[in-house]
Amino acid sequence: MDEQLERTYDVVVRRNPGEAEFHQAVREVFESLEPVLLRNPHYTEGAVLERICEPERQIIFRVPWVDDDGRPQINRGFRVQYNSALGPYKGGVRFHPSVYLGIVKFLGFEQIFKNSLTGLPIGGAKGGADFDPRGRSEGEVMRFCQSFMTELYRHLGEYTDVPAGDIGVGGREIGYLFGQYKRLTNRYESGVITGKGLTWGGSLVRTEATGYGAVFFAAEMAKARGTSLDGLTASVSGSGNVAIHAIEKFAQYGTKVVACSDSSGFVHDEDGIDVDLLKQVKLIERARLTEYAARRPNARMGDEGASIWDIPVQVAAPCATQNELDTQHAENLVKNGLKFVVEGANMPATPGAIEVFSKAGIGFGPGKAANAGGVATSALEMQQNASRDSWSFEYTEERLQDIIEGIHETCLETADEYGEPGNYVLGANIAGFTKVADAVIALGVI
Ligand code: GLU
């Protein structure tokens, strides 16, 4: 990074103390930007970096609710409305005990460039709460969601800010959030939230989109190297919505996924993960992977202290959470014959891991490009809501695939243009950034 980028980065760190994940996300983008600033001195003159790093609005609020024992509980809710140069704020909401401002800001910052890469008119935002849905009853989850929305609704709107799901927020929670919004505003404003159920304004393919999109991206990376995913083996970390649908789509490409994980560890199934059983255990029973392992003849849970990334595979798809794949994991994977990495989660590979992959010449699809299928299909849901229409599964999936192929091409072309062929990190960062930067300049100092 040149001096000016270092200086701006230092200001970001000083202004946002203790927010390690946010600093990491900013640094990763800045590390790609030196040649962009050299070619575009007006970005520096217009203080574009400084303007993009400072969120337009940050909302922090108390979320009070009453648990099943009648005891009041207090959580902290967040919405960071990061950048609206390209469209209304757009990004998910995460319910997880690890959520604090630094996590929401890192996710919101990533979202700006991810959304820009989709080519669709959406700005960047993220929200969440330090609420742990695990072990909570239906009633508790509903009351929590209602309380969360009771504060947040005044900041939302189909032209203002459109939330969706993320870790801990799926169809059930989106239903409670939308229901409360509708009640408070007396408006059936479908386009105010995405990830809705199919009978009340949702889009086909939205549930599958992030996982499917990541596999489309991996398939494009393989194609660009003159090969395919057919016959390869893969590990997919996580076993939530993203992981499950990535596993499903990998199977359609002839890739055998032999492992996935949850908070209880990882399961290694040499026969290939049975996606129907996985759905049954994780989505319907909301049980642990040990349940899956118990019902499959050759599946076993990983040993204590072992990692899913110890298993030799040609494709690694981290689809769980940030910083889950570190330098040591990356070295093991490379040693064991890895060819491709595709990030289904946001920032799952640490900077050290990315360096290992890059030195080894591994095809590496960064999250902001590879997992953009989720938010892209959210934008398709908004389109359907605006036109009071609903599209078929086939048509919507085709649109998703086109968008992902477009993102892949943009990344590769941009990497070529900047003299680093095959560097998807650089391509995604530069292409995502320049589009936002140009809009920020065009809209004036606001
Ligand atoms: N949370 C998802 C993401 O990380 C989806 C956001 C959305 O659909 O708005 O991109």
Coordinates of C-alpha atoms and ligand atoms in Angstrom, one line a residue:
M1 CA 0.0 0.0 0.0
D2 CA 1.3 3.5 -0.8
E3 CA 1.6 6.2 1.7
Q4 CA -1.7 7.8 1.1
L5 CA -3.6 4.6 1.5
E6 CA -1.6 3.8 4.7
R7 CA -2.5 7.2 6.0
T8 CA -6.2 6.8 5.3
Y9 CA -6.1 3.3 6.7
D10 CA -4.6 4.7 10.0
V11 CA -7.4 7.2 10.2
V12 CA -10.0 4.4 9.8
V13 CA -8.3 2.4 12.6
R14 CA -8.1 5.4 14.9
R15 CA -11.7 6.4 14.3
N16 CA -13.0 2.9 14.8
P17 CA -10.9 1.5 17.7
G18 CA -11.1 -2.2 18.6
E19 CA -13.0 -3.2 15.4
A20 CA -10.5 -5.8 14.1
E21 CA -12.8 -7.4 11.5
F22 CA -13.7 -4.0 10.1
H23 CA -10.0 -3.0 9.9
Q24 CA -9.2 -6.3 8.1
A25 CA -12.0 -5.8 5.5
V26 CA -10.8 -2.2 4.8
R27 CA -7.2 -3.2 4.5
E28 CA -8.0 -6.0 2.1
V29 CA -9.7 -3.6 -0.3
F30 CA -7.1 -0.9 0.1
E31 CA -4.3 -3.3 -0.8
S32 CA -5.8 -3.5 -4.3
L33 CA -6.3 0.2 -4.8
E34 CA -2.9 1.7 -5.4
P35 CA -3.0 1.5 -9.2
V36 CA -6.6 2.8 -9.2
L37 CA -5.6 6.0 -7.4
L38 CA -2.7 6.5 -9.7
R39 CA -5.0 6.4 -12.7
N40 CA -7.7 8.5 -11.1
P41 CA -6.2 11.4 -9.2
H42 CA -9.7 12.9 -9.0
Y43 CA -10.6 10.2 -6.5
T44 CA -7.9 11.5 -4.1
E45 CA -8.8 15.1 -4.7
G46 CA -12.5 14.3 -4.0
A47 CA -11.6 12.4 -0.8
V48 CA -13.5 9.4 -2.2
L49 CA -11.7 6.8 0.1
E50 CA -12.5 8.8 3.2
R51 CA -16.1 9.2 2.1
I52 CA -16.6 5.5 1.4
C53 CA -15.0 4.4 4.6
E54 CA -17.3 6.4 6.8
P55 CA -20.8 4.9 7.0
E56 CA -23.6 7.3 6.0
R57 CA -25.5 6.4 9.1
Q58 CA -25.0 4.0 12.1
I59 CA -27.9 3.0 14.2
I60 CA -27.5 1.3 17.6
F61 CA -30.6 0.4 19.7
R62 CA -31.8 -1.5 22.7
V63 CA -33.9 -4.6 22.0
P64 CA -36.0 -5.5 25.0
W65 CA -38.1 -8.7 25.1
V66 CA -39.5 -11.1 27.6
D67 CA -38.4 -14.7 27.7
D68 CA -40.6 -17.8 28.3
D69 CA -40.0 -17.6 32.0
G70 CA -41.3 -14.1 32.1
R71 CA -37.9 -12.5 32.6
P72 CA -37.0 -9.3 30.7
Q73 CA -34.0 -9.7 28.3
I74 CA -31.9 -7.0 26.7
N75 CA -30.0 -7.3 23.5
R76 CA -28.2 -4.7 21.3
G77 CA -29.4 -4.1 17.8
F78 CA -27.5 -2.5 14.9
R79 CA -28.0 -1.2 11.4
V80 CA -25.1 0.3 9.5
Q81 CA -26.4 2.2 6.4
Y82 CA -23.1 2.3 4.7
N83 CA -23.4 3.7 1.3
S84 CA -26.3 4.6 -0.9
A85 CA -24.6 6.0 -4.0
L86 CA -25.8 3.1 -6.2
G87 CA -29.3 2.5 -4.7
P88 CA -31.2 2.0 -1.5
Y89 CA -29.2 0.5 1.3
K90 CA -29.2 -3.3 1.0
G91 CA -27.8 -6.1 3.1
G92 CA -28.7 -8.7 5.6
V93 CA -29.3 -8.9 9.3
R94 CA -27.2 -11.3 11.5
F95 CA -28.4 -12.7 14.8
H96 CA -25.4 -14.2 16.6
P97 CA -23.8 -13.7 20.1
S98 CA -20.6 -12.5 18.4
V99 CA -22.3 -9.5 16.7
Y100 CA -20.9 -6.1 17.7
L101 CA -20.4 -2.9 15.8
G102 CA -17.1 -4.1 14.2
I103 CA -18.7 -7.2 12.7
V104 CA -21.7 -5.2 11.3
K105 CA -19.3 -2.6 9.9
F106 CA -17.0 -5.1 8.2
L107 CA -20.1 -6.8 6.7
G108 CA -21.6 -3.5 5.6
F109 CA -18.3 -2.4 4.0
E110 CA -18.0 -5.7 2.0
Q111 CA -21.6 -5.4 1.0
I112 CA -21.0 -2.0 -0.8
F113 CA -18.6 -3.6 -3.2
K114 CA -20.4 -6.9 -3.5
N115 CA -23.6 -5.1 -4.4
S116 CA -21.8 -2.9 -6.8
L117 CA -20.4 -6.0 -8.6
T118 CA -23.9 -7.4 -9.2
G119 CA -24.5 -4.5 -11.6
L120 CA -27.9 -4.0 -9.9
P121 CA -29.1 -0.7 -8.3
I122 CA -28.4 -1.4 -4.6
G123 CA -26.3 0.4 -2.0
G124 CA -24.6 -1.3 0.9
A125 CA -25.7 -2.0 4.5
K126 CA -25.7 -4.6 7.2
G127 CA -27.5 -5.1 10.5
G128 CA -27.8 -7.5 13.4
A129 CA -28.0 -8.2 17.1
D130 CA -26.0 -10.0 19.7
F131 CA -29.0 -12.3 20.2
D132 CA -28.4 -16.1 20.3
P133 CA -31.3 -17.9 18.7
R134 CA -29.9 -21.2 19.7
G135 CA -32.1 -23.0 22.3
R136 CA -34.7 -20.2 22.1
S137 CA -38.4 -21.2 21.6
E138 CA -40.5 -20.1 18.6
G139 CA -42.3 -17.6 20.8
E140 CA -39.0 -16.1 22.1
V141 CA -37.6 -15.8 18.5
M142 CA -40.9 -14.1 17.4
R143 CA -40.9 -11.6 20.3
F144 CA -37.3 -10.8 19.7
C145 CA -37.9 -10.2 16.0
Q146 CA -40.9 -8.0 16.8
S147 CA -39.0 -5.9 19.3
F148 CA -36.0 -5.6 16.9
M149 CA -38.3 -4.3 14.1
T150 CA -40.3 -2.0 16.4
E151 CA -37.1 0.1 16.7
L152 CA -35.7 -0.5 13.2
Y153 CA -38.8 0.1 11.0
R154 CA -38.6 3.9 11.0
H155 CA -35.2 3.6 9.2
L156 CA -36.4 1.2 6.5
G157 CA -38.4 1.5 3.3
E158 CA -38.3 0.1 -0.2
Y159 CA -36.5 3.2 -1.4
T160 CA -34.5 3.7 1.7
D161 CA -33.1 0.5 3.2
V162 CA -34.0 -3.1 2.5
P163 CA -32.8 -5.8 4.9
A164 CA -32.6 -9.6 4.4
G165 CA -31.2 -12.6 6.2
D166 CA -27.7 -13.6 7.2
I167 CA -26.4 -16.0 9.9
G168 CA -29.3 -16.7 12.4
V169 CA -31.9 -15.0 10.2
G170 CA -33.8 -17.3 7.8
G171 CA -37.3 -17.5 6.4
R172 CA -38.9 -17.8 9.8
E173 CA -37.3 -14.6 11.2
I174 CA -37.9 -12.6 8.0
G175 CA -41.6 -13.5 8.4
Y176 CA -41.7 -12.1 11.9
L177 CA -39.8 -9.0 10.9
F178 CA -42.0 -8.3 7.9
G179 CA -45.1 -9.0 9.9
Q180 CA -44.2 -6.4 12.5
Y181 CA -43.2 -3.9 9.8
K182 CA -46.5 -4.3 8.1
R183 CA -48.4 -3.9 11.4
L184 CA -46.5 -0.8 12.5
T185 CA -46.8 1.0 9.1
N186 CA -50.1 -0.4 8.0
R187 CA -48.5 -0.9 4.6
Y188 CA -48.0 -4.1 2.6
E189 CA -44.7 -2.9 1.4
S190 CA -43.3 -6.1 -0.1
G191 CA -40.1 -4.5 -1.3
V192 CA -39.0 -3.5 2.2
I193 CA -37.3 -6.8 3.0
T194 CA -36.1 -9.8 1.0
G195 CA -36.0 -13.5 1.6
K196 CA -39.7 -13.6 2.1
G197 CA -41.8 -16.7 1.8
L198 CA -43.2 -17.7 -1.6
T199 CA -46.8 -17.0 -0.8
W200 CA -46.1 -13.5 0.6
G201 CA -43.9 -11.8 -1.9
G202 CA -40.8 -14.0 -1.9
S203 CA -38.8 -15.0 -5.0
L204 CA -38.1 -18.6 -6.1
V205 CA -34.4 -19.3 -6.0
R206 CA -33.7 -16.8 -3.2
T207 CA -33.1 -19.5 -0.6
E208 CA -30.8 -21.4 -2.9
A209 CA -29.1 -18.4 -4.4
T210 CA -26.0 -17.8 -2.3
G211 CA -24.9 -21.5 -2.4
Y212 CA -25.8 -22.0 -6.0
G213 CA -24.1 -18.7 -7.0
A214 CA -20.9 -19.7 -5.3
V215 CA -20.8 -23.0 -7.2
F216 CA -21.6 -21.1 -10.5
F217 CA -18.6 -19.0 -9.7
A218 CA -16.4 -22.0 -9.0
A219 CA -17.5 -23.6 -12.3
E220 CA -16.5 -20.4 -14.1
M221 CA -13.1 -20.4 -12.4
A222 CA -12.6 -23.9 -13.6
K223 CA -13.7 -23.1 -17.1
A224 CA -11.3 -20.1 -17.3
R225 CA -8.5 -22.6 -16.5
G226 CA -9.7 -25.0 -19.2
T227 CA -11.1 -27.5 -16.8
S228 CA -14.3 -28.3 -15.0
L229 CA -15.7 -29.3 -11.5
D230 CA -16.7 -32.7 -12.7
G231 CA -15.1 -35.5 -10.8
L232 CA -13.5 -33.3 -8.1
T233 CA -14.0 -33.7 -4.4
A234 CA -14.9 -30.8 -2.1
S235 CA -15.3 -29.7 1.5
V236 CA -18.0 -27.2 2.3
S237 CA -17.8 -25.7 5.8
G238 CA -21.0 -24.8 7.6
S239 CA -24.4 -26.6 7.2
G240 CA -26.7 -23.6 7.0
N241 CA -28.6 -22.2 4.1
V242 CA -25.4 -21.3 2.1
A243 CA -23.6 -24.6 2.7
I244 CA -26.6 -26.8 2.0
H245 CA -27.3 -25.3 -1.4
A246 CA -23.7 -25.2 -2.4
I247 CA -23.5 -28.9 -1.6
E248 CA -26.7 -29.5 -3.7
K249 CA -25.3 -27.6 -6.7
F250 CA -21.8 -29.1 -6.5
A251 CA -23.5 -32.5 -6.9
Q252 CA -25.2 -31.3 -10.0
Y253 CA -21.8 -30.4 -11.4
G254 CA -20.4 -33.9 -10.6
T255 CA -18.4 -32.7 -7.6
K256 CA -18.5 -35.0 -4.6
V257 CA -18.7 -33.0 -1.3
V258 CA -17.2 -35.2 1.4
A259 CA -17.5 -32.9 4.4
C260 CA -19.4 -30.1 6.1
S261 CA -19.5 -28.7 9.6
D262 CA -21.4 -27.0 12.3
S263 CA -20.7 -25.7 15.8
S264 CA -20.4 -29.3 17.1
G265 CA -17.5 -30.1 14.6
F266 CA -17.3 -31.5 11.1
V267 CA -18.6 -34.6 9.5
H268 CA -16.6 -36.6 7.0
D269 CA -18.8 -38.7 4.7
E270 CA -16.7 -40.5 2.1
D271 CA -19.8 -41.6 0.2
G272 CA -20.6 -37.9 -0.4
I273 CA -22.9 -35.8 1.7
D274 CA -26.5 -36.8 1.4
V275 CA -28.1 -33.4 0.9
D276 CA -31.7 -34.6 1.6
L277 CA -30.7 -36.0 4.9
L278 CA -28.6 -32.9 5.7
K279 CA -31.7 -30.7 5.0
Q280 CA -33.8 -33.0 7.2
V281 CA -31.4 -32.8 10.1
K282 CA -30.4 -29.1 9.9
L283 CA -33.4 -27.3 8.5
I284 CA -36.3 -29.4 9.7
E285 CA -35.1 -30.9 12.9
R286 CA -32.7 -28.0 13.7
A287 CA -30.4 -30.8 15.1
R288 CA -26.7 -31.2 15.1
L289 CA -24.5 -32.9 12.6
T290 CA -23.9 -35.8 15.0
E291 CA -27.5 -36.7 14.1
Y292 CA -26.5 -36.8 10.4
A293 CA -23.4 -39.0 11.2
A294 CA -25.5 -41.4 13.2
R295 CA -27.8 -42.0 10.2
R296 CA -25.1 -42.6 7.5
P297 CA -23.2 -45.8 7.3
N298 CA -19.7 -44.4 6.4
A299 CA -19.9 -40.9 8.0
R300 CA -18.0 -40.0 11.1
M301 CA -17.5 -36.9 13.1
G302 CA -14.0 -35.4 13.0
D303 CA -11.7 -36.0 15.9
E304 CA -11.4 -33.4 18.7
G305 CA -8.9 -30.7 17.6
A306 CA -9.0 -31.8 13.9
S307 CA -10.3 -29.4 11.2
I308 CA -12.5 -29.8 8.2
W309 CA -9.6 -28.3 6.2
D310 CA -7.3 -31.3 7.0
I311 CA -9.3 -33.5 4.6
P312 CA -7.6 -33.7 1.2
V313 CA -9.9 -32.2 -1.5
Q314 CA -9.6 -30.2 -4.7
V315 CA -12.2 -27.6 -3.9
A316 CA -12.6 -25.8 -0.6
A317 CA -15.8 -23.8 -0.1
P318 CA -15.8 -22.0 3.3
C319 CA -19.5 -21.2 3.9
A320 CA -19.6 -20.8 7.6
T321 CA -18.2 -17.5 9.0
Q322 CA -15.4 -14.9 9.0
N323 CA -11.8 -16.0 9.6
E324 CA -12.6 -19.7 9.7
L325 CA -9.8 -20.7 7.4
D326 CA -6.3 -19.6 8.5
T327 CA -2.7 -19.9 7.2
Q328 CA -2.2 -23.3 8.6
H329 CA -5.4 -24.6 7.1
A330 CA -4.5 -23.1 3.8
E331 CA -1.0 -24.8 3.8
N332 CA -2.6 -28.2 4.6
L333 CA -5.1 -27.8 1.8
V334 CA -2.4 -26.8 -0.7
K335 CA -0.2 -29.7 0.4
N336 CA -3.1 -32.1 -0.1
G337 CA -3.7 -31.1 -3.8
L338 CA -6.2 -28.2 -3.6
K339 CA -7.2 -26.5 -6.9
F340 CA -10.0 -24.0 -6.1
V341 CA -11.3 -22.0 -3.2
V342 CA -14.7 -20.3 -3.4
E343 CA -15.9 -18.2 -0.5
G344 CA -19.6 -18.7 0.2
A345 CA -19.3 -16.9 3.6
N346 CA -18.1 -13.3 4.1
M347 CA -14.3 -13.0 4.6
P348 CA -13.9 -16.7 5.7
A349 CA -10.2 -16.9 4.7
T350 CA -7.7 -14.9 6.7
P351 CA -5.3 -12.6 4.9
G352 CA -2.5 -15.1 5.6
A353 CA -4.5 -17.9 4.0
I354 CA -5.2 -15.8 0.9
E355 CA -1.5 -15.2 0.6
V356 CA -0.8 -18.9 0.7
F357 CA -3.4 -19.6 -1.9
S358 CA -2.2 -16.9 -4.2
K359 CA 1.5 -18.0 -3.9
A360 CA 0.4 -21.6 -4.8
G361 CA -1.5 -20.4 -7.8
I362 CA -4.9 -21.7 -6.5
G363 CA -8.0 -20.3 -8.1
F364 CA -9.4 -18.1 -5.3
G365 CA -12.9 -16.6 -5.6
P366 CA -13.3 -14.0 -2.9
G367 CA -16.7 -13.7 -1.1
K368 CA -17.7 -10.3 -2.4
A369 CA -17.7 -11.8 -5.9
A370 CA -18.4 -15.5 -5.3
N371 CA -21.3 -15.1 -2.8
A372 CA -23.0 -12.2 -4.5
G373 CA -25.7 -14.5 -5.8
G374 CA -27.7 -14.1 -2.6
V375 CA -28.0 -10.4 -2.6
A376 CA -28.3 -10.4 -6.4
T377 CA -31.4 -12.6 -6.1
S378 CA -32.7 -10.3 -3.4
A379 CA -32.5 -7.5 -5.9
L380 CA -34.5 -9.8 -8.3
E381 CA -37.0 -10.2 -5.6
M382 CA -37.3 -6.4 -5.3
Q383 CA -37.9 -6.2 -9.1
Q384 CA -40.7 -8.8 -8.8
N385 CA -42.2 -6.9 -5.9
A386 CA -42.1 -3.6 -7.8
S387 CA -43.8 -5.1 -10.8
R388 CA -46.2 -7.3 -8.7
D389 CA -45.0 -10.3 -10.6
S390 CA -43.4 -13.6 -9.8
W391 CA -41.0 -15.4 -12.0
S392 CA -40.5 -19.1 -12.6
F393 CA -37.7 -21.1 -10.9
E394 CA -35.9 -21.7 -14.3
Y395 CA -36.1 -18.0 -15.3
T396 CA -34.8 -16.8 -12.0
E397 CA -32.0 -19.3 -11.8
E398 CA -31.0 -18.3 -15.3
R399 CA -30.8 -14.6 -14.3
L400 CA -28.8 -15.6 -11.3
Q401 CA -26.3 -17.6 -13.4
D402 CA -26.0 -14.7 -15.9
I403 CA -25.2 -12.3 -13.1
I404 CA -22.6 -14.6 -11.6
E405 CA -21.0 -15.2 -15.0
G406 CA -21.0 -11.4 -15.5
I407 CA -19.3 -10.8 -12.1
H408 CA -16.7 -13.5 -12.9
E409 CA -15.9 -11.9 -16.3
T410 CA -15.7 -8.4 -14.8
C411 CA -13.2 -9.7 -12.2
L412 CA -11.0 -11.4 -14.8
E413 CA -11.1 -8.5 -17.2
T414 CA -10.3 -6.0 -14.5
A415 CA -7.4 -8.2 -13.2
D416 CA -6.1 -8.4 -16.7
E417 CA -6.4 -4.6 -17.2
Y418 CA -4.4 -4.0 -14.1
G419 CA -1.7 -6.5 -15.1
E420 CA -2.5 -9.3 -12.6
P421 CA -4.3 -12.0 -14.7
G422 CA -6.3 -14.5 -12.6
N423 CA -6.2 -12.3 -9.5
Y424 CA -9.9 -12.3 -8.5
V425 CA -9.3 -10.5 -5.3
L426 CA -7.8 -7.5 -7.1
G427 CA -10.4 -7.7 -9.9
A428 CA -13.3 -7.8 -7.5
N429 CA -12.0 -5.0 -5.3
I430 CA -11.2 -2.7 -8.2
A431 CA -14.3 -3.3 -10.2
G432 CA -16.5 -3.0 -7.1
F433 CA -14.8 0.1 -5.9
T434 CA -14.6 2.1 -9.1
K435 CA -18.3 1.9 -9.8
V436 CA -19.1 3.2 -6.3
A437 CA -16.3 5.9 -6.5
D438 CA -17.6 7.3 -9.8
A439 CA -21.2 7.5 -8.4
V440 CA -19.9 9.1 -5.1
I441 CA -18.1 11.8 -7.2
A442 CA -21.1 12.3 -9.5
L443 CA -23.5 12.9 -6.6
G444 CA -21.4 15.6 -5.1
V445 CA -20.3 16.1 -1.5
I446 CA -23.5 15.1 0.3
Ligands
GLU1 N1 -26.5 -11.6 3.9 C1 -26.4 -11.8 2.5 C2 -25.0 -11.3 2.1 O1 -24.1 -11.4 2.8 C3 -27.6 -11.4 1.7 C4 -27.9 -9.9 1.8 C5 -29.2 -9.6 1.0 O2 -29.8 -10.4 0.4 O3 -29.6 -8.4 1.1 O4 -24.8 -10.9 1.0

